[in-house]
Coordinates of C-alpha atoms in Angstrom, one line a residue:
X1 CA 0.2 -0.3 0.0
X2 CA 2.6 2.3 -0.9
X3 CA 0.4 5.0 -2.9
X4 CA -0.8 7.8 -0.6
X5 CA -2.2 11.5 -1.1
X6 CA -1.8 13.1 -4.1
X7 CA -1.6 16.8 -4.1
X8 CA -2.4 18.7 -7.0
X9 CA -3.0 22.4 -7.9
X10 CA -6.7 23.4 -7.0
X11 CA -9.1 26.1 -5.4
X12 CA -11.2 25.9 -2.5
X13 CA -14.9 24.8 -3.9
X14 CA -16.3 28.1 -2.0
X15 CA -13.8 29.8 -3.7
X16 CA -15.0 28.7 -7.5
X17 CA -18.9 28.9 -6.3
X18 CA -18.5 32.7 -4.9
X19 CA -17.5 33.4 -8.6
X20 CA -21.2 32.7 -9.5
X21 CA -23.5 35.6 -8.5
X22 CA -26.2 33.7 -7.6
X23 CA -24.1 31.7 -4.9
X24 CA -22.5 34.8 -3.7
X25 CA -25.6 36.5 -3.1
X26 CA -26.1 33.5 0.0
X27 CA -22.8 34.9 1.1
X28 CA -24.2 38.7 1.1
X29 CA -27.7 37.1 2.9
X30 CA -25.6 36.2 5.8
X31 CA -23.7 39.5 6.0
X32 CA -27.3 40.9 6.1
X33 CA -28.4 38.7 8.9
X34 CA -25.0 39.9 10.7
X35 CA -26.0 43.8 10.3
X36 CA -29.2 43.0 11.6
X37 CA -28.0 41.3 14.9
X38 CA -25.8 44.4 15.2
X39 CA -28.8 46.6 14.8
X40 CA -30.9 44.7 17.4
X41 CA -28.2 44.6 20.3
X42 CA -27.8 48.3 19.4
X43 CA -31.6 48.7 20.1
X44 CA -31.9 46.3 22.7
X45 CA -29.0 48.1 24.9
X46 CA -30.3 51.7 24.0
X47 CA -33.7 50.9 25.4
X48 CA -32.5 48.7 28.3
X49 CA -29.6 50.9 29.2
X50 CA -29.9 53.9 27.2
X51 CA -26.1 53.7 25.4
X52 CA -25.3 52.9 21.6
X53 CA -21.9 51.4 22.3
X54 CA -21.5 47.8 21.6
X55 CA -19.8 45.7 24.0
X56 CA -17.9 42.7 23.6
X57 CA -17.3 41.4 27.0
X58 CA -18.0 38.0 26.3
X59 CA -15.6 38.1 23.7
X60 CA -12.8 39.3 26.0
X61 CA -13.7 37.0 28.5
X62 CA -13.3 33.9 26.1
X63 CA -10.0 34.7 24.8
X64 CA -8.6 35.9 28.3
X65 CA -4.8 35.1 29.4
X66 CA -3.5 35.3 25.8
X67 CA -0.2 35.7 27.1
X68 CA -0.3 32.4 29.0
X69 CA -1.5 30.6 25.6
X70 CA 1.2 32.6 23.7
X71 CA 3.9 31.0 26.1
X72 CA 2.7 27.4 26.1
X73 CA 2.0 27.3 22.3
X74 CA 5.8 28.5 21.9
X75 CA 7.1 25.5 24.1
X76 CA 4.7 23.2 22.4
X77 CA 5.7 24.3 18.8
X78 CA 9.5 24.4 19.4
X79 CA 9.3 21.1 20.9
X80 CA 7.6 19.5 17.9
X81 CA 9.9 21.5 15.6
X82 CA 13.2 19.9 17.3
X83 CA 12.8 16.5 19.2
X84 CA 10.9 14.7 16.4
X85 CA 12.9 15.6 13.5
X86 CA 16.5 15.1 15.5
X87 CA 15.2 11.9 17.1
X88 CA 14.8 10.9 13.4
X89 CA 18.0 11.7 12.4
X90 CA 19.4 9.9 15.2
X91 CA 17.6 6.8 14.9
X92 CA 18.3 6.7 11.2
X93 CA 21.9 7.4 11.5
X94 CA 22.6 4.5 13.5
X95 CA 19.6 2.0 12.1
X96 CA 21.7 0.8 9.2
X97 CA 25.2 0.1 11.4
X98 CA 22.9 -1.2 14.4
X99 CA 23.2 -4.9 15.4
X100 CA 19.5 -4.8 16.6
X101 CA 17.4 -2.7 14.3
X102 CA 14.6 -3.9 15.8
X103 CA 15.9 -3.3 19.5
X104 CA 17.0 0.6 18.2
X105 CA 13.6 1.2 16.9
X106 CA 11.7 -0.1 20.0
X107 CA 13.8 2.0 22.3
X108 CA 13.7 4.8 20.3
X109 CA 10.0 4.7 19.8
X110 CA 9.5 4.2 23.7
X111 CA 11.6 6.9 24.7
X112 CA 10.0 9.3 21.7
X113 CA 6.4 8.2 23.2
X114 CA 7.1 9.1 26.6
X115 CA 8.5 12.5 25.6
X116 CA 5.8 13.1 23.4
X117 CA 3.1 12.1 26.5
X118 CA 5.0 14.5 28.7
X119 CA 5.2 17.6 26.6
X120 CA 2.7 17.1 24.0
X121 CA 0.3 15.1 26.3
X122 CA 0.3 16.4 30.0
X123 CA 2.0 19.7 29.4
X124 CA -1.0 21.5 27.6
X125 CA -3.6 19.9 29.9
X126 CA -1.4 21.3 33.0
X127 CA -1.6 24.7 31.2
X128 CA -5.2 24.7 30.5
X129 CA -6.1 23.2 34.1
X130 CA -3.6 25.1 36.4
X131 CA -4.3 28.6 34.9
X132 CA -8.2 28.1 34.7
X133 CA -7.8 29.5 31.2
X134 CA -11.3 30.5 29.6
X135 CA -12.8 29.1 27.0
X136 CA -11.7 30.3 24.0
X137 CA -7.9 30.4 25.0
X138 CA -8.3 26.6 26.4
X139 CA -9.6 25.6 23.1
X140 CA -6.7 27.2 21.3
X141 CA -3.8 25.2 23.6
X142 CA -6.1 22.0 23.3
X143 CA -6.5 21.9 19.3
X144 CA -2.6 22.8 18.6
X145 CA -1.7 19.8 20.9
X146 CA -3.8 18.0 18.8
X147 CA -2.6 19.5 15.5
X148 CA 1.2 19.0 16.8
X149 CA 0.6 15.5 17.9
X150 CA -0.8 14.7 14.0
X151 CA 1.7 16.3 12.4
X152 CA 4.7 14.7 14.1
X153 CA 3.1 11.5 14.0
X154 CA 2.9 11.9 10.0
X155 CA 6.4 13.1 9.4
X156 CA 7.5 9.9 11.6
X157 CA 5.2 7.8 9.8
X158 CA 6.1 9.0 6.0
X159 CA 10.0 9.2 6.8
X160 CA 10.7 6.3 9.2
X161 CA 10.1 3.7 6.6
X162 CA 11.8 5.5 3.5
X163 CA 14.8 5.6 6.0
X164 CA 14.7 1.6 6.2
X165 CA 14.1 0.9 3.0
X166 CA 16.9 2.9 1.3
X167 CA 20.4 1.4 2.6
X168 CA 23.0 3.8 2.4
X169 CA 26.1 3.2 0.2
X170 CA 29.3 2.6 2.5
X171 CA 30.9 5.6 4.0
X172 CA 27.5 7.9 3.4
X173 CA 24.6 9.0 5.7
X174 CA 21.6 8.1 4.9
X175 CA 19.2 10.8 3.0
X176 CA 17.0 12.5 5.6
X177 CA 14.2 15.2 4.5
X178 CA 15.4 18.8 4.9
X179 CA 14.6 20.8 8.3
X180 CA 13.4 23.6 6.1
X181 CA 10.7 21.1 4.3
X182 CA 9.6 20.1 8.0
X183 CA 9.2 23.3 9.2
X184 CA 7.0 23.8 6.1
X185 CA 4.8 21.4 7.0
X186 CA 4.4 22.5 10.8
X187 CA 2.6 25.4 9.3
X188 CA 1.1 24.3 5.8
X189 CA -2.9 23.4 6.1
X190 CA -2.5 19.9 5.8
X191 CA -1.7 16.7 8.1
X192 CA 0.1 14.6 5.6
X193 CA 3.9 14.8 5.4
X194 CA 5.6 15.6 2.1
X195 CA 9.0 16.8 1.0
X196 CA 7.4 19.4 -1.6
X197 CA 4.1 20.6 -2.5
X198 CA 2.5 22.2 -5.5
X199 CA 3.3 25.7 -5.0
X200 CA 1.7 29.0 -6.1
X201 CA 4.0 31.6 -7.9
X202 CA 3.2 34.3 -5.8
X203 CA 0.8 35.7 -2.5
X204 CA -2.6 37.6 -3.4
X205 CA -2.3 40.1 -0.7
X206 CA -5.9 41.4 -1.4
X207 CA -6.9 37.6 -0.7
X208 CA -5.3 37.4 2.2
X209 CA -7.0 40.8 3.7
X210 CA -10.3 39.8 2.5
X211 CA -10.0 36.1 4.2
X212 CA -8.6 37.9 7.3
X213 CA -11.6 40.2 7.3
X214 CA -14.0 37.2 6.9
X215 CA -12.3 35.4 9.8
X216 CA -13.0 38.4 11.9
X217 CA -16.3 38.9 10.7
X218 CA -17.3 35.0 11.4
X219 CA -15.6 35.5 15.2
X220 CA -18.3 38.5 15.9
X221 CA -21.1 36.5 14.1
X222 CA -20.5 33.9 16.3
X223 CA -20.5 36.3 19.6
X224 CA -23.8 37.8 18.5
X225 CA -25.6 34.2 17.9
X226 CA -24.5 33.3 21.4
X227 CA -25.4 36.6 23.1
X228 CA -28.7 37.2 21.3
X229 CA -29.9 33.3 21.1
X230 CA -28.1 31.3 23.9
X231 CA -27.5 33.3 26.7
X232 CA -30.8 35.0 26.9
X233 CA -32.4 31.4 27.2
X234 CA -30.1 29.6 29.4
X235 CA -28.7 31.9 31.7
X236 CA -31.5 33.2 33.6
X237 CA -32.1 31.3 37.1
X238 CA -35.3 30.2 37.5
X239 CA -37.1 28.0 40.1
X240 CA -39.0 26.4 37.2
X241 CA -38.8 22.5 37.6
X242 CA -37.2 20.4 34.8
X243 CA -39.7 18.8 32.6
X244 CA -39.9 17.1 29.4
X245 CA -41.7 20.0 27.8
X246 CA -38.8 22.6 28.7
X247 CA -36.4 20.2 27.5
X248 CA -38.1 19.9 23.9
X249 CA -38.8 23.5 23.9
X250 CA -34.9 24.3 24.5
X251 CA -33.9 21.7 22.0
X252 CA -35.8 22.9 19.2
X253 CA -35.1 26.7 20.2
X254 CA -31.3 25.7 20.1
X255 CA -31.7 24.5 16.4
X256 CA -31.3 27.8 14.8
X257 CA -27.8 28.6 16.8
X258 CA -26.6 25.3 16.9
X259 CA -27.0 25.0 12.9
X260 CA -25.5 28.5 12.4
X261 CA -22.6 27.7 14.6
X262 CA -22.0 24.9 12.7
X263 CA -21.8 26.8 9.1
X264 CA -19.4 29.6 10.8
X265 CA -17.1 26.8 12.1
X266 CA -16.9 25.5 8.8
X267 CA -16.7 28.6 6.8
X268 CA -13.9 30.4 9.4
X269 CA -11.9 27.4 10.0
X270 CA -11.9 24.9 7.0
X271 CA -12.5 27.7 4.6
X272 CA -11.2 31.1 5.4
X273 CA -8.5 30.2 8.3
X274 CA -6.7 27.0 6.0
X275 CA -7.2 29.3 2.8
X276 CA -5.2 32.1 4.8
X277 CA -2.5 29.9 5.6
X278 CA -2.3 28.4 2.2
X279 CA -2.2 31.7 0.4
X280 CA 0.5 32.9 3.0
X281 CA 2.7 30.0 2.1
X282 CA 1.7 29.7 -1.5
X283 CA 0.1 26.1 -0.9
X284 CA -1.6 25.4 -4.1
X285 CA -3.6 22.0 -3.2
X286 CA -6.7 24.1 -1.4
X287 CA -9.1 21.3 -1.2
X288 CA -9.9 21.5 2.3
X289 CA -13.5 20.2 2.0
X290 CA -16.0 19.0 -0.7
X291 CA -19.6 19.5 -1.4
X292 CA -20.3 17.8 1.7
X293 CA -23.9 20.0 1.6
X294 CA -24.8 17.7 -1.4
X295 CA -24.3 14.6 0.5
X296 CA -27.1 11.7 0.4
X297 CA -25.3 9.6 3.0
X298 CA -23.6 10.1 6.4
X299 CA -20.9 8.0 4.9
X300 CA -20.2 10.6 1.9
X301 CA -20.6 13.5 4.3
X302 CA -18.1 12.5 7.0
X303 CA -15.8 12.0 4.0
X304 CA -16.1 15.4 2.7
X305 CA -16.9 17.6 5.7
X306 CA -13.2 17.9 6.7
X307 CA -10.9 16.6 4.0
X308 CA -7.7 17.5 6.1
X309 CA -8.7 15.4 9.2
X310 CA -10.1 12.8 7.0
X311 CA -6.9 12.4 4.9
X312 CA -5.1 11.7 8.3
X313 CA -7.5 9.0 9.8
X314 CA -7.8 7.5 6.2
X315 CA -4.1 6.9 5.8
X316 CA -2.7 6.4 9.3
X317 CA -6.0 4.5 10.7
X318 CA -8.2 2.9 8.2
X319 CA -5.3 1.9 5.8
X320 CA -3.0 1.1 8.2
X321 CA -5.4 -1.4 10.2
X322 CA -6.3 -2.9 7.2
X323 CA -2.6 -3.3 6.2
X324 CA -2.1 -4.8 9.9
X325 CA -4.9 -7.2 9.7
X326 CA -3.8 -8.4 6.1
X327 CA -7.1 -6.4 4.5
X328 CA -9.2 -8.4 6.7
X329 CA -12.1 -7.0 9.1
X330 CA -12.7 -3.7 7.3
X331 CA -16.0 -2.8 9.1
X332 CA -13.7 -3.2 12.4
X333 CA -11.2 -0.8 10.9
X334 CA -14.0 1.8 10.2
X335 CA -15.4 1.4 13.9
X336 CA -11.8 2.2 15.2
X337 CA -11.7 5.1 13.1
X338 CA -14.9 6.5 14.6
X339 CA -14.0 5.6 18.1
X340 CA -10.9 7.5 17.8
X341 CA -12.5 10.5 16.6
X342 CA -15.2 10.6 18.6
X343 CA -12.9 10.4 21.7
X344 CA -10.6 13.2 20.3
X345 CA -13.5 15.4 19.5
X346 CA -14.8 14.6 23.0
X347 CA -11.5 15.3 24.7
X348 CA -11.3 18.7 22.9
X349 CA -14.7 19.9 24.0
X350 CA -14.4 18.6 27.7
X351 CA -10.9 20.2 28.1
X352 CA -12.4 23.5 26.3
X353 CA -15.2 23.6 28.5
X354 CA -13.7 22.7 31.4
X355 CA -16.2 19.8 32.4
X356 CA -17.0 15.9 31.1
X357 CA -20.5 15.8 29.3
X358 CA -20.0 13.2 26.6
X359 CA -22.9 14.2 24.1
X360 CA -20.7 14.9 21.6
X361 CA -19.2 11.3 21.9
X362 CA -22.5 9.8 22.0
X363 CA -23.8 11.1 19.0
X364 CA -20.5 10.4 16.9
X365 CA -19.7 7.1 18.4
X366 CA -23.3 5.8 18.4
X367 CA -25.8 7.6 16.0
X368 CA -22.7 8.6 13.9
X369 CA -22.0 5.0 13.4
X370 CA -25.5 3.7 12.9
X371 CA -26.3 6.4 10.4
X372 CA -22.8 5.9 8.6
X373 CA -23.5 2.1 8.0
X374 CA -27.3 2.5 7.2
X375 CA -27.2 5.9 5.2
X376 CA -24.3 4.5 3.2
X377 CA -23.2 5.2 -0.3
X378 CA -26.0 3.5 -1.9
X379 CA -28.3 6.1 -1.3
X380 CA -28.7 8.5 -4.1
X381 CA -32.1 10.1 -3.9
X382 CA -32.4 13.6 -2.9
X383 CA -35.0 12.7 0.0
X384 CA -31.7 11.0 2.1
X385 CA -30.2 14.9 1.5
X386 CA -33.4 16.1 3.1
X387 CA -33.1 13.5 5.9
X388 CA -29.2 14.3 6.3
X389 CA -29.9 17.8 6.9
X390 CA -32.5 17.1 9.7
X391 CA -30.2 15.0 11.6
X392 CA -27.7 17.8 11.5
X393 CA -30.4 20.5 12.6
X394 CA -31.7 18.0 15.4
X395 CA -28.1 16.8 16.4
X396 CA -26.9 20.7 16.4
X397 CA -29.7 21.6 18.5
X398 CA -29.2 18.9 21.0
X399 CA -25.3 19.7 21.4
X400 CA -26.0 23.7 21.8
X401 CA -29.0 23.0 24.2
X402 CA -27.2 20.3 26.5
X403 CA -23.8 22.0 26.6
X404 CA -25.1 25.3 27.4
X405 CA -27.2 24.2 30.2
X406 CA -24.4 22.1 31.6
X407 CA -22.5 25.4 31.2
X408 CA -25.1 27.2 33.9
X409 CA -25.4 24.4 35.7
X410 CA -21.9 24.2 37.0
X411 CA -22.0 28.0 37.7
X412 CA -25.7 28.0 39.5
X413 CA -25.4 24.5 40.9
X414 CA -22.0 23.9 41.9
X415 CA -21.1 20.6 44.0
X416 CA -22.0 20.0 47.5
X417 CA -18.5 20.1 48.8
X418 CA -17.8 23.4 46.8
X419 CA -20.7 25.1 48.3
X420 CA -19.7 23.9 51.9
X421 CA -16.3 25.4 51.3
X422 CA -17.7 28.8 50.0
X423 CA -19.6 29.1 52.6
X424 CA -16.8 28.4 54.9
X425 CA -14.5 31.2 53.3
X426 CA -17.6 33.4 53.4
X427 CA -17.6 33.6 57.3
X428 CA -16.5 36.5 58.9
X429 CA -12.7 37.0 59.7
X430 CA -12.3 35.1 63.4
X431 CA -15.2 33.5 63.3
X432 CA -15.6 29.4 64.6
X433 CA -15.4 26.7 62.0

């Protein structure tokens, strides 16, 4: 199974579609909704408090302690840049002359795995928990942790077999990837390592400016969705008992903000963010996603939603599993990839929000697996596209509803031990405990 992903010069699908005026009108409609959000916020603030100034207090809270985030990212980056590369060079230099190739490989692998666990595994968790970072800052650290782990694994996975197969001539050292190619890989928008990629001839600075503006617009868009559609519903402290009726109403109320946040995350990250780095680095292969919105099966949706991550899971998870099992157990290979993806998604959300509430895991690992095997590629009718969108709407509503409820439950209903400690700390100074 030597054939791998082939990179080629191609633009992102939305960039091509936005050249069509009819499609670009949809983009203009979303801009109009953002404008309405701004006007409604100004109107409500003026009526309630008599001021005409937009305050982004929630945004500043979410991205707090950026200094801590910066130095933590710097530590992870320097480690990922130096340790995996020079570990490969050291191992490759000794490999062909070593009397015990297996022992050398196992020893190097175990040592590197232990160091990876400490620096890229435990260190980001310690930074997030010890410094009590706010949500957005937490997500930056955790997502970068996952990205560096995937990048370093891809680098080792792609280069180690080449070093093993190519025995150098006597008196010469093995050929290793250049340090500059590895440095470029750490920033380019792909998780599959290659020594070279198709490159553009120049940077379109106008495209960079427009893309950066769209990222900032998506950031404020998400802020207004939370402030106008989520916070007023879930924040108020009421004494109403929980009931099935309130739960159903909350889920269906969360469908609109849920699907808008899904589309925003797709557009801001998979289109704008990755294209921004692709343009700055002249990276020519911009197929970060496909036409997932036309999917009539969840199997196709999972393949086309995030091509960057799907490629990594396919080549290093699914295909390697088949290679190890001699092309048997295809269903087990697919299931293992689903479980790994569900665990990583849930880990990111748990660390980002600061509590473990496995809604994403249940939806992904249970319903996602069921839909993947039942709504497969044999389903071609447009009816199944409607079913897919209905499931996405409902799933996003459930996630937004339950995560918002749990967020405010952590605030309004602290654990018994926390309440006891709070009462003790609030006693007058000198009072007997």
